[in-house]
Amino acid sequence: MSVETWRETRRGPGREAVPLVREASLDLVTGEVLALVGASGSGKSLACAALLGVLPPGTRQGGGRTLLDGVAAEPAALRGRAVATVLQAPRTAFNPLRTLADHAAETLAVAGIRGVAARTAMLEAFAAVGLGDDSRMPGLYPFQMSGGMLQRAMIALALMSRAPFLVADEPTTDLDLVAQKRILDLLAGLVRARGLGLLIVTHDLGVVARLADRMAVMEAGRIVEAGPAARLFAAPAAPATRALLAAHRALHGEPA
Ligand SMILES: Nc1ncnc2c1ncn2[C@@H]1O[C@H](COP(=O)(O)OP(=O)(O)OP(=O)(O)O)[C@@H](O)[C@H]1O
């Protein structure tokens, strides 16, 4: 199973349009982690937004297509069904007036699961993300939960959707270091245990080295290098990849 996208996203109307993302093809495979890396503003988030059909106001799609198992598909039809999302700031992703159980019921209904089966699926997903020990969990409102708990809850909702692919755009940015490690371990474990295909956007090449099978490097709206993560670490070809690796090694006191 694969999802591929190639989008041209432009800023502003008419002739003043500026291409923001071009030549960005992302190939997701179940059971594999693809890391999307690149400097700030290189277009990682927009490439993911295009894949999901959720481009922000002020941008529009100028071209490209999404394929699911080789068949053209509308991003909106894939969202929540074939592709689930885990976002950067979990608190903003939840409705503050609704409990976790309400959110779960809504997600499960989209997947066609209701009633007793829905409750079982919800509890199973909470257990899978490490939220299963507290029986009060389904009745909690977002404000009663920490950032790390909310991120786990968002991953639980992704599991409930039964989507085979998960797009995680900087999923640990808002978390402390301990919570970051736990969430990344959780995502890696789910990829292994459930054979999910994970696209993870990150600034942290340490995360890439630990989690990713493949890596794609963006620069100025284009994917300038892509391939097995181990190969790109050992023999980076594109200047952008080399610059990212050099910065990472300098930051962590490793030899260049
Ligand atoms: N809503 C928008 N309207 C116009 N331009 C935008 C919009 N969102 C992003 N851009 C521009 O598109 C380019 C790519 O932005 P994007 O957020 O995808 O980068 P990124 O690689 O995800 O950066 P970061 O790592 O900082 O999150 C940037 O030049 C940005 O200013």
CSV table of C-alpha atoms and ligand atoms in Angstrom, one decimal:
chain,number,residue,atom,x,y,z
A,1,MET,CA,0.0,0.0,0.0
A,2,SER,CA,1.4,3.4,-0.8
A,3,VAL,CA,0.3,7.0,-0.8
A,4,GLU,CA,2.2,9.4,-3.0
A,5,THR,CA,1.7,13.1,-3.4
A,6,TRP,CA,3.1,15.7,-5.6
A,7,ARG,CA,1.7,19.2,-5.0
A,8,GLU,CA,2.4,22.6,-6.2
A,9,THR,CA,1.2,25.0,-3.5
A,10,ARG,CA,1.2,28.7,-4.4
A,11,ARG,CA,0.8,31.8,-2.3
A,12,GLY,CA,-1.4,34.7,-3.3
A,13,PRO,CA,-3.8,35.0,-6.2
A,14,GLY,CA,-3.3,34.9,-9.9
A,15,ARG,CA,-0.1,35.8,-11.6
A,16,GLU,CA,1.7,36.8,-8.3
A,17,ALA,CA,1.4,33.2,-7.1
A,18,VAL,CA,4.6,31.9,-5.6
A,19,PRO,CA,5.3,28.2,-5.7
A,20,LEU,CA,5.8,26.9,-2.2
A,21,VAL,CA,6.1,23.1,-2.7
A,22,ARG,CA,7.1,21.5,-5.9
A,23,GLU,CA,8.6,18.2,-6.9
A,24,ALA,CA,7.7,16.7,-3.5
A,25,SER,CA,6.8,13.1,-3.9
A,26,LEU,CA,6.2,11.1,-0.7
A,27,ASP,CA,5.9,7.4,-0.9
A,28,LEU,CA,4.5,5.8,2.2
A,29,VAL,CA,4.6,2.1,2.7
A,30,THR,CA,2.9,0.1,5.5
A,31,GLY,CA,5.3,-1.1,8.2
A,32,GLU,CA,7.9,1.6,7.4
A,33,VAL,CA,8.8,5.0,8.8
A,34,LEU,CA,9.5,7.8,6.4
A,35,ALA,CA,11.1,10.9,8.0
A,36,LEU,CA,10.6,14.2,6.3
A,37,VAL,CA,13.4,16.6,7.3
A,38,GLY,CA,14.6,20.1,6.2
A,39,ALA,CA,15.2,23.6,7.4
A,40,SER,CA,12.4,25.7,8.8
A,41,GLY,CA,10.2,27.0,6.0
A,42,SER,CA,11.4,24.4,3.5
A,43,GLY,CA,7.8,23.2,3.0
A,44,LYS,CA,7.5,20.0,5.2
A,45,SER,CA,4.2,21.0,6.8
A,46,LEU,CA,2.7,22.2,3.5
A,47,ALA,CA,3.7,18.9,1.8
A,48,CYS,CA,1.9,17.0,4.6
A,49,ALA,CA,-1.1,19.4,4.4
A,50,ALA,CA,-1.3,18.8,0.7
A,51,LEU,CA,-1.2,15.0,1.2
A,52,LEU,CA,-4.1,15.4,3.7
A,53,GLY,CA,-6.1,18.0,1.6
A,54,VAL,CA,-5.9,20.6,4.4
A,55,LEU,CA,-3.9,23.4,2.9
A,56,PRO,CA,-4.0,26.6,5.0
A,57,PRO,CA,-5.8,29.7,3.9
A,58,GLY,CA,-3.7,31.7,1.5
A,59,THR,CA,-2.3,28.7,-0.3
A,60,ARG,CA,-3.8,26.6,-3.0
A,61,GLN,CA,-2.9,23.4,-4.9
A,62,GLY,CA,-1.4,24.0,-8.3
A,63,GLY,CA,-1.0,20.4,-9.4
A,64,GLY,CA,0.0,16.9,-8.2
A,65,ARG,CA,-1.9,13.8,-7.3
A,66,THR,CA,-2.3,11.3,-4.5
A,67,LEU,CA,-2.3,7.6,-5.2
A,68,LEU,CA,-3.6,4.8,-2.9
A,69,ASP,CA,-2.3,1.5,-4.1
A,70,GLY,CA,-1.7,3.0,-7.5
A,71,VAL,CA,-5.2,4.4,-7.8
A,72,ALA,CA,-5.9,8.2,-7.8
A,73,ALA,CA,-7.6,9.2,-4.6
A,74,GLU,CA,-8.9,12.5,-3.2
A,75,PRO,CA,-6.9,13.5,-0.1
A,76,ALA,CA,-10.2,14.4,1.7
A,77,ALA,CA,-11.5,10.9,1.2
A,78,LEU,CA,-8.3,9.4,2.6
A,79,ARG,CA,-8.2,11.6,5.6
A,80,GLY,CA,-9.3,9.8,8.8
A,81,ARG,CA,-9.8,6.6,6.8
A,82,ALA,CA,-6.6,5.7,5.1
A,83,VAL,CA,-4.4,8.4,6.7
A,84,ALA,CA,-4.7,9.5,10.3
A,85,THR,CA,-2.9,12.5,11.7
A,86,VAL,CA,-1.0,13.4,14.9
A,87,LEU,CA,-0.4,17.1,15.1
A,88,GLN,CA,2.2,19.3,16.8
A,89,ALA,CA,0.0,20.9,19.4
A,90,PRO,CA,-2.4,18.3,20.8
A,91,ARG,CA,-4.3,20.8,22.9
A,92,THR,CA,-5.6,22.7,19.9
A,93,ALA,CA,-6.7,19.4,18.2
A,94,PHE,CA,-9.3,18.6,20.8
A,95,ASN,CA,-12.7,20.2,21.4
A,96,PRO,CA,-12.3,21.6,24.9
A,97,LEU,CA,-16.0,21.0,25.7
A,98,ARG,CA,-16.0,17.3,24.9
A,99,THR,CA,-14.6,14.3,26.8
A,100,LEU,CA,-12.2,11.8,25.4
A,101,ALA,CA,-15.0,9.3,25.1
A,102,ASP,CA,-16.9,11.8,22.9
A,103,HIS,CA,-13.9,12.3,20.6
A,104,ALA,CA,-13.5,8.5,20.5
A,105,ALA,CA,-17.1,7.9,19.6
A,106,GLU,CA,-16.9,10.4,16.8
A,107,THR,CA,-13.8,8.8,15.3
A,108,LEU,CA,-15.1,5.2,15.7
A,109,ALA,CA,-18.4,6.2,14.1
A,110,VAL,CA,-16.5,7.3,11.0
A,111,ALA,CA,-14.9,3.9,11.0
A,112,GLY,CA,-18.4,2.3,11.2
A,113,ILE,CA,-17.9,1.1,14.8
A,114,ARG,CA,-20.7,1.8,17.3
A,115,GLY,CA,-22.2,0.7,20.7
A,116,VAL,CA,-20.4,-2.0,22.7
A,117,ALA,CA,-17.9,-2.7,20.0
A,118,ALA,CA,-17.0,1.1,20.0
A,119,ARG,CA,-16.4,1.0,23.8
A,120,THR,CA,-14.2,-2.1,23.5
A,121,ALA,CA,-12.2,-0.5,20.6
A,122,MET,CA,-11.8,2.7,22.6
A,123,LEU,CA,-10.5,0.9,25.7
A,124,GLU,CA,-8.2,-1.2,23.6
A,125,ALA,CA,-6.7,1.9,21.9
A,126,PHE,CA,-6.2,3.7,25.2
A,127,ALA,CA,-4.4,0.6,26.5
A,128,ALA,CA,-2.2,0.4,23.4
A,129,VAL,CA,-1.0,4.0,24.0
A,130,GLY,CA,-0.5,3.6,27.7
A,131,LEU,CA,-3.6,5.3,28.9
A,132,GLY,CA,-5.4,2.2,29.9
A,133,ASP,CA,-4.7,2.1,33.6
A,134,ASP,CA,-7.0,4.9,34.7
A,135,SER,CA,-10.7,4.1,34.4
A,136,ARG,CA,-11.6,7.8,34.6
A,137,MET,CA,-9.8,8.4,31.2
A,138,PRO,CA,-12.8,8.3,28.9
A,139,GLY,CA,-14.6,10.9,31.0
A,140,LEU,CA,-11.7,13.4,31.1
A,141,TYR,CA,-11.9,16.7,29.3
A,142,PRO,CA,-8.7,18.0,27.5
A,143,PHE,CA,-8.0,20.6,30.2
A,144,GLN,CA,-7.7,17.8,32.7
A,145,MET,CA,-4.9,16.1,30.8
A,146,SER,CA,-1.2,16.9,30.3
A,147,GLY,CA,0.3,17.5,26.9
A,148,GLY,CA,1.9,14.1,26.9
A,149,MET,CA,-1.4,12.4,27.8
A,150,LEU,CA,-3.2,14.4,25.0
A,151,GLN,CA,-0.6,13.4,22.5
A,152,ARG,CA,-1.2,9.7,23.5
A,153,ALA,CA,-4.9,10.3,23.2
A,154,MET,CA,-4.4,11.7,19.7
A,155,ILE,CA,-2.4,8.6,18.8
A,156,ALA,CA,-5.2,6.5,20.3
A,157,LEU,CA,-7.8,8.3,18.1
A,158,ALA,CA,-5.5,7.6,15.1
A,159,LEU,CA,-5.5,3.9,16.0
A,160,MET,CA,-9.3,3.9,16.4
A,161,SER,CA,-9.7,5.3,12.9
A,162,ARG,CA,-8.1,2.0,11.7
A,163,ALA,CA,-6.1,4.0,9.1
A,164,PRO,CA,-3.1,2.1,7.9
A,165,PHE,CA,-1.1,5.3,7.5
A,166,LEU,CA,-0.2,7.9,10.1
A,167,VAL,CA,1.2,11.4,9.4
A,168,ALA,CA,2.9,13.0,12.4
A,169,ASP,CA,4.0,16.6,11.9
A,170,GLU,CA,6.5,17.3,14.6
A,171,PRO,CA,4.5,15.3,17.1
A,172,THR,CA,6.8,16.0,20.1
A,173,THR,CA,7.5,19.7,19.7
A,174,ASP,CA,5.4,20.8,22.6
A,175,LEU,CA,6.5,18.1,25.0
A,176,ASP,CA,9.3,17.9,27.6
A,177,LEU,CA,12.2,15.5,26.9
A,178,VAL,CA,10.9,12.6,28.8
A,179,ALA,CA,7.4,12.8,27.2
A,180,GLN,CA,9.1,13.2,23.8
A,181,LYS,CA,11.0,10.0,24.2
A,182,ARG,CA,7.9,8.1,25.3
A,183,ILE,CA,5.8,9.3,22.4
A,184,LEU,CA,8.5,8.4,19.9
A,185,ASP,CA,9.0,5.0,21.5
A,186,LEU,CA,5.2,4.5,21.3
A,187,LEU,CA,5.0,5.5,17.6
A,188,ALA,CA,7.9,3.2,16.8
A,189,GLY,CA,6.3,0.3,18.7
A,190,LEU,CA,3.0,0.8,16.9
A,191,VAL,CA,4.7,0.8,13.5
A,192,ARG,CA,6.3,-2.5,14.4
A,193,ALA,CA,3.3,-4.1,16.1
A,194,ARG,CA,0.5,-3.0,13.8
A,195,GLY,CA,2.4,-2.5,10.5
A,196,LEU,CA,1.4,1.1,10.2
A,197,GLY,CA,3.1,3.3,7.6
A,198,LEU,CA,4.4,6.4,9.4
A,199,LEU,CA,5.3,9.8,7.9
A,200,ILE,CA,7.1,11.8,10.6
A,201,VAL,CA,8.1,15.4,10.1
A,202,THR,CA,11.0,16.3,12.5
A,203,HIS,CA,13.9,18.6,13.0
A,204,ASP,CA,15.7,16.1,15.1
A,205,LEU,CA,18.1,13.9,13.1
A,206,GLY,CA,18.6,11.8,16.2
A,207,VAL,CA,14.9,10.8,15.9
A,208,VAL,CA,15.4,10.0,12.2
A,209,ALA,CA,18.5,7.8,13.0
A,210,ARG,CA,16.5,5.9,15.6
A,211,LEU,CA,13.1,5.5,13.9
A,212,ALA,CA,13.3,6.0,10.2
A,213,ASP,CA,13.7,3.4,7.5
A,214,ARG,CA,13.7,6.1,4.8
A,215,MET,CA,14.3,9.8,4.8
A,216,ALA,CA,13.4,12.6,2.5
A,217,VAL,CA,15.1,16.0,2.7
A,218,MET,CA,13.3,19.2,1.7
A,219,GLU,CA,14.9,22.4,0.6
A,220,ALA,CA,13.0,25.5,-0.7
A,221,GLY,CA,9.8,23.5,-1.4
A,222,ARG,CA,11.5,20.6,-3.2
A,223,ILE,CA,12.6,17.1,-2.1
A,224,VAL,CA,16.3,17.3,-2.9
A,225,GLU,CA,17.3,13.9,-1.7
A,226,ALA,CA,15.5,10.7,-0.6
A,227,GLY,CA,16.5,7.2,0.2
A,228,PRO,CA,17.3,4.7,3.0
A,229,ALA,CA,18.0,6.7,6.1
A,230,ALA,CA,21.2,4.8,6.8
A,231,ARG,CA,22.5,5.6,3.3
A,232,LEU,CA,21.8,9.3,3.6
A,233,PHE,CA,23.5,9.4,7.0
A,234,ALA,CA,26.6,7.6,5.7
A,235,ALA,CA,26.9,9.2,2.3
A,236,PRO,CA,24.7,12.4,2.0
A,237,ALA,CA,24.8,13.7,-1.5
A,238,ALA,CA,22.7,16.9,-1.5
A,239,PRO,CA,24.2,20.0,0.1
A,240,ALA,CA,21.0,20.4,2.2
A,241,THR,CA,21.4,16.9,3.6
A,242,ARG,CA,25.1,17.5,4.3
A,243,ALA,CA,24.3,20.8,6.0
A,244,LEU,CA,21.6,19.2,8.2
A,245,LEU,CA,24.0,16.4,9.2
A,246,ALA,CA,26.8,18.8,9.9
A,247,ALA,CA,24.6,21.0,12.1
A,248,HIS,CA,23.3,17.9,14.0
A,249,ARG,CA,26.8,16.6,14.6
A,250,ALA,CA,28.1,20.0,15.7
A,251,LEU,CA,25.2,20.3,18.1
A,252,HIS,CA,25.8,16.9,19.6
A,253,GLY,CA,29.6,17.2,19.7
A,254,GLU,CA,30.1,14.4,17.1
A,255,PRO,CA,32.9,14.5,14.5
A,256,ALA,CA,31.7,15.8,11.1
B,1,LIG,N1,-0.9,29.9,5.0
B,1,LIG,C1,0.2,30.3,4.3
B,1,LIG,N2,0.2,31.3,3.5
B,1,LIG,C2,1.2,31.6,2.7
B,1,LIG,N3,2.5,31.1,2.8
B,1,LIG,C3,2.6,30.0,3.7
B,1,LIG,C4,1.5,29.6,4.5
B,1,LIG,N4,1.9,28.6,5.3
B,1,LIG,C5,3.2,28.4,5.0
B,1,LIG,N5,3.6,29.3,4.0
B,1,LIG,C6,5.0,29.4,3.5
B,1,LIG,O1,5.3,28.2,2.8
B,1,LIG,C7,6.7,27.9,3.1
B,1,LIG,C8,6.8,26.5,3.7
B,1,LIG,O2,6.2,26.5,5.0
B,1,LIG,P1,6.1,25.2,5.9
B,1,LIG,O3,5.3,25.5,7.1
B,1,LIG,O4,5.6,24.0,5.0
B,1,LIG,O5,7.6,24.9,6.3
B,1,LIG,P2,8.2,23.8,7.3
B,1,LIG,O6,9.3,23.2,6.5
B,1,LIG,O7,7.1,22.9,7.8
B,1,LIG,O8,8.8,24.7,8.4
B,1,LIG,P3,8.9,24.4,10.0
B,1,LIG,O9,9.9,23.4,10.1
B,1,LIG,O10,9.3,25.8,10.5
B,1,LIG,O11,7.5,24.0,10.5
B,1,LIG,C9,7.3,29.0,3.9
B,1,LIG,O12,7.9,29.9,3.1
B,1,LIG,C10,6.0,29.6,4.6
B,1,LIG,O13,6.3,30.9,4.8
